[in-house]
Every structure is written in C-alpha cells, then in structure tokens.
XYZ file of C-alpha atoms in Angstrom:
402
model
C -35.446 23.202 -44.130
C -36.367 20.988 -41.177
C -35.432 22.395 -37.770
C -35.917 20.612 -34.449
C -35.814 22.429 -31.098
C -34.943 21.046 -27.662
C -35.755 22.985 -24.489
C -36.992 22.587 -20.939
C -40.362 24.195 -21.747
C -42.427 25.169 -24.767
C -44.665 28.226 -25.149
C -44.208 29.406 -21.547
C -41.428 31.232 -19.750
C -38.897 33.313 -21.636
C -37.133 30.422 -23.407
C -40.360 28.584 -24.231
C -41.801 31.702 -25.848
C -38.599 32.271 -27.804
C -38.839 28.793 -29.324
C -42.523 29.223 -30.192
C -41.763 32.563 -31.859
C -38.881 31.151 -33.925
C -41.004 28.173 -34.967
C -43.837 30.455 -36.086
C -41.385 32.531 -38.106
C -39.916 29.439 -39.771
C -43.369 28.137 -40.660
C -44.116 31.416 -42.459
C -41.346 30.435 -44.865
C -42.800 26.915 -45.278
C -40.129 25.205 -43.193
C -40.870 22.080 -41.140
C -40.425 22.451 -37.381
C -40.698 20.350 -34.258
C -40.063 21.051 -30.564
C -39.134 18.516 -27.891
C -39.578 19.791 -24.351
C -39.320 18.418 -20.844
C -41.836 19.868 -18.436
C -44.970 21.953 -18.108
C -48.461 21.414 -19.418
C -48.781 19.417 -22.626
C -49.043 21.758 -25.588
C -51.960 21.521 -28.008
C -49.488 22.332 -30.781
C -48.936 19.197 -32.857
C -45.387 20.376 -33.554
C -44.436 20.228 -29.844
C -43.834 16.921 -28.044
C -43.299 16.505 -24.313
C -40.639 13.838 -23.754
C -40.506 13.598 -19.952
C -43.198 12.130 -17.720
C -43.905 13.282 -14.186
C -42.221 10.291 -12.548
C -39.010 10.688 -14.532
C -38.909 14.421 -13.880
C -39.429 14.117 -10.112
C -37.028 11.164 -9.825
C -34.314 13.120 -11.636
C -34.963 16.169 -9.463
C -34.998 14.264 -6.167
C -31.967 12.041 -6.743
C -29.876 14.949 -8.044
C -30.303 16.714 -4.720
C -28.177 14.012 -3.109
C -25.820 13.043 -5.952
C -25.275 16.457 -7.587
C -25.745 14.728 -10.940
C -28.341 17.016 -12.515
C -28.552 16.174 -16.192
C -27.445 12.558 -15.785
C -30.763 10.738 -15.286
C -33.956 10.803 -17.435
C -32.829 7.805 -19.479
C -36.325 6.961 -20.782
C -37.069 10.593 -21.692
C -33.775 10.857 -23.566
C -34.421 7.633 -25.474
C -37.816 9.050 -26.477
C -36.131 12.288 -27.521
C -33.655 10.428 -29.715
C -36.471 8.411 -31.305
C -38.331 11.626 -32.091
C -35.209 13.162 -33.627
C -34.610 10.110 -35.812
C -38.234 10.043 -36.949
C -38.251 13.760 -37.818
C -34.847 13.595 -39.536
C -33.994 17.296 -39.081
C -31.522 19.255 -41.167
C -30.514 21.145 -38.027
C -31.107 20.896 -34.273
C -31.434 24.010 -32.115
C -30.707 23.305 -28.457
C -31.684 25.688 -25.691
C -31.798 24.929 -21.948
C -30.704 21.355 -21.215
C -30.832 21.531 -17.428
C -34.105 21.183 -15.534
C -34.253 17.412 -14.883
C -35.642 16.206 -18.217
C -32.734 14.949 -20.340
C -29.509 12.963 -19.981
C -26.956 15.191 -21.666
C -24.349 12.433 -22.087
C -26.801 10.201 -23.964
C -28.026 13.098 -26.089
C -24.557 14.266 -27.073
C -23.339 10.761 -27.868
C -26.222 10.571 -30.316
C -25.526 14.036 -31.753
C -21.882 13.165 -32.389
C -22.824 9.895 -34.082
C -25.651 11.414 -36.135
C -23.478 14.331 -37.257
C -26.469 16.675 -37.445
C -25.586 20.411 -37.425
C -26.351 21.968 -34.032
C -27.048 25.528 -32.939
C -26.955 25.853 -29.156
C -28.353 28.948 -27.449
C -26.988 29.381 -23.937
C -29.263 31.341 -21.615
C -27.019 30.928 -18.556
C -23.661 29.426 -17.574
C -24.640 25.891 -16.472
C -23.201 24.334 -19.638
C -19.580 25.108 -18.746
C -19.578 24.889 -14.929
C -19.501 21.951 -12.551
C -22.770 22.918 -10.888
C -24.112 26.483 -11.022
C -26.052 28.484 -13.585
C -24.532 31.821 -12.479
C -21.321 32.659 -10.653
C -20.945 36.456 -10.796
C -22.279 37.195 -7.321
C -19.630 35.033 -5.623
C -16.993 35.964 -8.227
C -16.015 32.334 -8.821
C -13.862 31.674 -11.884
C -12.928 28.028 -11.290
C -14.839 27.066 -14.447
C -12.112 28.675 -16.556
C -9.801 25.795 -15.602
C -11.619 23.145 -13.554
C -14.407 23.368 -10.964
C -13.459 21.747 -7.654
C -14.771 23.569 -4.575
C -18.299 24.861 -5.170
C -19.767 27.567 -2.941
C -23.164 27.385 -4.616
C -24.399 23.856 -3.948
C -27.320 25.383 -2.036
C -28.545 27.074 -5.222
C -30.263 25.530 -8.229
C -29.700 22.760 -9.139
C -29.645 22.345 -5.367
C -27.556 19.603 -3.751
C -27.880 18.663 -0.066
C -24.713 16.560 0.012
C -21.038 17.353 -0.578
C -21.398 17.738 -4.332
C -19.498 16.232 -7.242
C -18.498 19.381 -9.085
C -15.124 18.261 -10.443
C -16.595 15.109 -11.957
C -19.570 17.072 -13.307
C -17.203 19.568 -14.911
C -15.137 16.846 -16.572
C -18.212 14.939 -17.758
C -19.691 18.079 -19.303
C -16.372 18.910 -20.948
C -16.168 15.423 -22.413
C -19.796 15.461 -23.590
C -20.019 18.986 -24.972
C -16.702 19.207 -26.817
C -15.906 17.405 -30.042
C -19.213 18.023 -31.820
C -18.272 18.372 -35.480
C -20.719 21.104 -36.505
C -21.897 23.160 -33.530
C -22.461 26.911 -33.292
C -23.116 28.697 -30.001
C -25.358 31.725 -29.624
C -25.991 33.817 -26.534
C -28.308 36.772 -25.836
C -25.459 39.053 -24.711
C -21.855 39.884 -25.494
C -21.081 39.347 -21.815
C -22.084 35.690 -22.033
C -20.154 35.201 -25.279
C -17.097 36.553 -23.471
C -17.544 33.963 -20.715
C -17.923 31.174 -23.281
C -14.654 32.286 -24.897
C -12.865 31.565 -21.593
C -14.468 28.141 -21.127
C -13.906 24.682 -22.596
C -16.417 25.674 -25.316
C -14.043 28.314 -26.681
C -13.237 26.438 -29.904
C -16.810 26.616 -31.202
C -17.960 29.526 -33.387
C -20.225 31.846 -31.424
C -22.432 34.845 -32.024
C -24.810 37.147 -30.150
C -28.536 37.103 -30.891
C -30.461 39.007 -28.198
C -33.823 37.967 -26.834
C -36.744 39.678 -28.521
C -39.967 41.315 -27.371
C -43.398 41.735 -28.920
C -43.523 45.464 -29.576
C -47.226 45.295 -30.428
C -47.720 44.590 -26.705
C -44.743 46.306 -25.091
C -45.430 49.880 -26.132
C -46.717 52.944 -24.272
C -50.209 52.081 -23.060
C -52.842 53.921 -21.082
C -54.590 52.279 -18.149
C -56.491 52.935 -14.938
C -53.867 51.244 -12.737
C -52.986 54.450 -10.889
C -56.637 55.000 -10.020
C -57.209 51.349 -9.130
C -54.364 51.360 -6.596
C -54.793 55.004 -5.508
C -51.423 56.078 -6.889
C -52.566 59.189 -8.764
C -50.101 61.508 -6.989
C -47.266 59.017 -6.541
C -44.002 58.536 -8.389
C -44.079 54.839 -9.216
C -40.798 52.941 -8.862
C -41.385 49.587 -10.546
C -39.555 46.279 -10.213
C -40.492 43.150 -12.180
C -39.065 39.630 -11.890
C -40.179 36.105 -12.610
C -38.894 35.128 -9.163
C -37.896 37.661 -6.520
C -34.924 36.724 -4.336
C -31.612 38.140 -3.151
C -29.953 37.361 -6.481
C -32.576 39.491 -8.237
C -31.997 42.338 -5.790
C -35.127 42.082 -3.633
C -33.350 43.233 -0.423
C -31.952 46.246 -2.283
C -35.394 47.298 -3.517
C -36.880 46.952 -0.040
C -34.026 49.037 1.363
C -34.602 51.612 -1.368
C -38.306 51.781 -0.486
C -37.412 52.578 3.113
C -35.216 55.483 2.022
C -37.730 57.118 -0.308
C -40.311 59.542 1.041
C -44.091 59.297 0.755
C -44.132 60.876 -2.715
C -42.809 57.584 -4.069
C -44.426 54.171 -4.338
C -42.320 51.066 -4.919
C -44.309 48.403 -6.809
C -42.966 44.851 -7.083
C -44.492 42.427 -9.590
C -43.591 38.744 -9.544
C -43.905 37.801 -5.882
C -45.362 34.518 -4.657
C -48.008 34.109 -1.972
C -45.643 33.199 0.852
C -43.533 36.327 0.236
C -46.405 38.798 0.570
C -46.614 38.813 4.409
C -42.937 39.812 4.597
C -43.256 42.755 2.214
C -43.248 46.099 4.111
C -46.461 48.099 4.145
C -44.854 50.913 2.152
C -44.299 48.544 -0.798
C -47.081 47.416 -3.130
C -46.366 43.734 -3.700
C -48.161 41.940 -6.535
C -48.177 38.316 -7.599
C -46.703 37.031 -10.831
C -48.828 37.716 -13.880
C -48.978 35.943 -17.222
C -50.972 38.857 -18.643
C -48.442 40.678 -20.809
C -50.838 43.499 -21.632
C -51.296 44.247 -17.934
C -47.529 44.117 -17.483
C -47.063 46.607 -20.320
C -49.614 48.881 -18.645
C -47.611 48.772 -15.407
C -44.398 49.596 -17.260
C -46.163 52.506 -18.954
C -47.628 53.806 -15.697
C -44.288 53.768 -13.871
C -42.030 56.803 -13.571
C -38.915 54.663 -13.375
C -38.122 50.963 -13.709
C -35.412 49.502 -11.477
C -33.427 46.322 -12.118
C -30.988 45.806 -9.211
C -30.017 42.261 -10.180
C -26.723 40.700 -9.106
C -26.668 38.085 -11.880
C -28.317 38.430 -15.279
C -27.197 37.271 -18.693
C -29.526 39.664 -20.524
C -32.334 41.539 -18.732
C -35.532 41.234 -20.768
C -37.646 43.252 -18.317
C -35.305 46.203 -18.802
C -35.973 46.079 -22.544
C -39.730 45.756 -22.022
C -39.810 48.810 -19.748
C -37.981 51.026 -22.254
C -40.253 49.813 -25.056
C -43.153 51.140 -22.975
C -41.465 54.541 -22.656
C -40.234 54.127 -19.089
C -36.663 55.131 -18.176
C -34.621 52.534 -16.314
C -32.078 52.406 -13.506
C -29.980 49.269 -13.704
C -27.046 47.752 -11.870
C -23.893 47.318 -13.957
C -24.289 43.547 -13.818
C -23.188 41.006 -16.433
C -25.187 41.542 -19.651
C -27.556 44.193 -18.250
C -25.752 47.311 -19.548
C -26.203 45.995 -23.100
C -29.978 46.361 -22.773
C -29.980 50.071 -21.833
C -30.154 52.387 -24.843
C -28.345 55.754 -24.649
C -30.688 58.340 -23.189
C -33.103 55.725 -21.853
C -31.666 55.146 -18.411
C -28.880 55.118 -15.874
C -26.338 52.487 -14.883
C -25.197 52.388 -11.266
C -22.506 50.317 -9.523
C -23.781 46.970 -8.325
C -24.856 47.064 -4.678
C -24.429 50.833 -4.268
C -27.746 51.710 -2.605
C -26.919 55.411 -2.355
C -26.168 55.602 -6.080
C -29.346 53.631 -6.770
C -31.423 56.045 -4.694
C -29.825 59.097 -6.306
C -30.488 57.782 -9.803
C -34.098 56.858 -9.017
C -34.808 60.295 -7.549
C -33.120 62.063 -10.450
C -35.046 60.126 -13.093
C -38.435 60.204 -11.351
C -38.225 63.892 -10.435
C -37.335 64.977 -13.972
C -40.447 63.551 -15.680
C -37.995 61.868 -18.044
C -39.414 59.362 -20.546
C -37.514 56.754 -22.522
C -37.651 56.593 -26.311
C -39.455 53.347 -27.289
C -38.087 53.532 -30.846
C -34.630 52.735 -29.503
C -35.893 49.251 -28.636
C -36.648 48.453 -32.284
C -33.485 46.347 -32.435
C -35.114 43.977 -29.918
C -38.295 43.489 -31.953
C -38.830 39.739 -31.938
C -39.461 39.421 -35.675
C -36.220 41.262 -36.440
C -34.215 39.409 -33.804
C -35.413 35.917 -34.659
C -34.856 36.494 -38.356
C -31.222 36.371 -37.268
C -31.699 32.728 -36.269
C -33.216 31.874 -39.645
C -30.225 33.444 -41.376
C -27.853 31.572 -39.050
C -29.511 28.241 -39.861
C -29.230 28.957 -43.575
C -25.567 29.948 -43.255
C -24.705 26.832 -41.242
C -26.381 24.534 -43.758
C -24.968 26.418 -46.741
C -21.437 26.201 -45.335
C -21.882 22.497 -44.654
C -23.155 21.904 -48.181
C -20.123 23.662 -49.649
C -17.857 21.543 -47.485
C -16.138 24.587 -45.981
C-alpha cells in the first residue's frame, strides 16, 4: 500500500507529529509512504518533501490579509505538490490541514477529482466548511450551515484587514470540496463529526479517530520541579497551551489565580516572551517548551490541570494530564468533554468562574489523582492503527466495486 500525506507541517506541532507517527506505523508493515508539507524547517526524512518556498508562503499570507482569499494562491507550490503526487502514484491520499498559506485548494481538488485517487481527509478544525474562520463556537455563529455572508471573525486567523469575501469563499469551498468520488472524512471528536454532518460535507462517510499520545512519555513521572521553583508546599494549578489567548481561556485563568489564596500556585506553560511582563506576580508564567518529558513532569507535579478553553475540537493537553495521573477541570466546550474519563476530572459550564474555582479547590484539596490507565484508548499506536484499518477498508471496498 502506498499512502501519501498532505499537511501544513511535518514532524512538529500536533498535526505534524500525528502524520510522522502514522507514517512510522505504516512503514512497520512495509508500506510505502510520503509526506508533502508546506512550512517549517526542512525535514531530514527522505519521505517528507516541503513544497512551499518562503516567498510563496509570505506572498500568500500577505495578500490574503487584504483579499480574504486564504487557500487561493500558492500556485507554484501546488503544481509541485501535484507533480510529487503523480511521481509517487499513491493508492490513497490522506489530507490533513490545508489552510496555512501553502496550497491552492481549488487546483488540488481539481486534480484529485480528475485523478480519482481515494482520499481520507482528517479535519482538525472547521475551516473546511466555513467562509473564513477555523472556529465559531465562541461567537455562536451558525451561518456555515446554510451560507456564510456576514463574518464577525475577520480579525482572527486567517486574518483579513479588509471587508472580507466570506460568501464567495464559502461557495468556492463548497464547489471544490464536494463531488469527490471516493472521500472519507475523519475527525478527532464526535463533536466535530456532528458539525460536519450539518455542513455541505454531510454526504461523505465520516468517522471519529481521536488524536493519540505517547504513553511512554506521558505517564506519572518524578521530578525536582517543585524544589526548583520553590513550590514544595503549594497546590499547583497547571494550564498548558501552544498559544495562550482569550480563546484558550487565559483571562479566566488569570482571574482564577486572583481568587485563590496563597496555598495555591497557578502555573502557565506556553507563553511567549512579550506576554510575560503582563502576567501577574502571583502566576508562574513559563515559555513554550518542545521538551515533552519536561511537560510530562509538570503534569505529574500538578495537583490539578485546568483547561478553560472556549473553542477546542479535541483537547490533547487534557488527555496528556490524565495520562500523567493528574485530575482535570475542563470547560464543557466543543469536543473537550470527550477527553475526560469518568473519575478523572470535572466538567464546568463554560465561562463560569465561580464553578471553575469551586471545582479546582475541591479537586486540589482532596489529594485526588487521576487513573492513567483510563487513557489507554488514546495510546498513539492503538489510535493510529485505526487509520491503517481505515485505509485498508477504503481500498478493499473500492476493489470490490461497492
């Protein structure tokens, strides 16, 4: 079996790591694999090819900010991508994130329809079926169910400084993404599948395959972090994000920190340099880390992990925390409740700071620990075996002519 992957990144970030993990699993079974990606450092893996150059990426990014046509430039990169696909001659193509200023989705999907290659498409957000945004829950916008017209989120990624072109974007995506003869959609959560079922993608078969974690890393671990940061007698309230902002619940965590007494220490991991001066003195703010072992040590050291996000299709950090034995307190947002195992945490109403505080105090004061074994269903080898089986089923069904 020859499987080709397309994604914004390879080997880094959550989606890039997912692709690398699936490729490694496929190679164990002597399958041929190839990844085409758009941005980031060039990989030393011969099976991964970067298709977009810096000029094309920055041109696409810059012009889109005025035209609102993200995903409609990168002509040269897309031609290179199509050449690579033709040369590899895959049995199946697995698409992931297509936004991010590296591919022209109309060109790509014209080719896919003509080539008639089976496609599996994993959606990690909602950009595919909206006229602009990647998430809409916070503003409770449901225009995408019929036709996007008046967008309230032009200021958010993929940012547009001008009036926007959301209706035309919506119609162009609908025209491009529908009508593929053999396409299967996967999502990491039932919540996202439910959204897809209300969109113009509703006629495609769809299934849930959650994101996976490396349980050899994300497990209860000992460390000297409490001693290093002088937190020996503190109840650690931990928050982790790849990018902290209002959508991820940063203001809520800072408010929570102000309401907790000196027995508690809020620790935030994932900040950037320019955010640090604005973090209150009673909060320990730490920069992003690529060291997963250190991250697992922080999860293990914490008394409670908090995820107060307002938009989240899955919630991988919530899974990682439980795998390290740390109970979680999570907003009832989108796909987040699906990641909390019974007995491993509490769900609270989104935006209810009092309920958030009560849950954090209750969990931290009880010396409660989560059961890591309940996260076995998110083990990456188990999870990504589901993709291998999906590929085989798609190709088997096609071969039978069903």
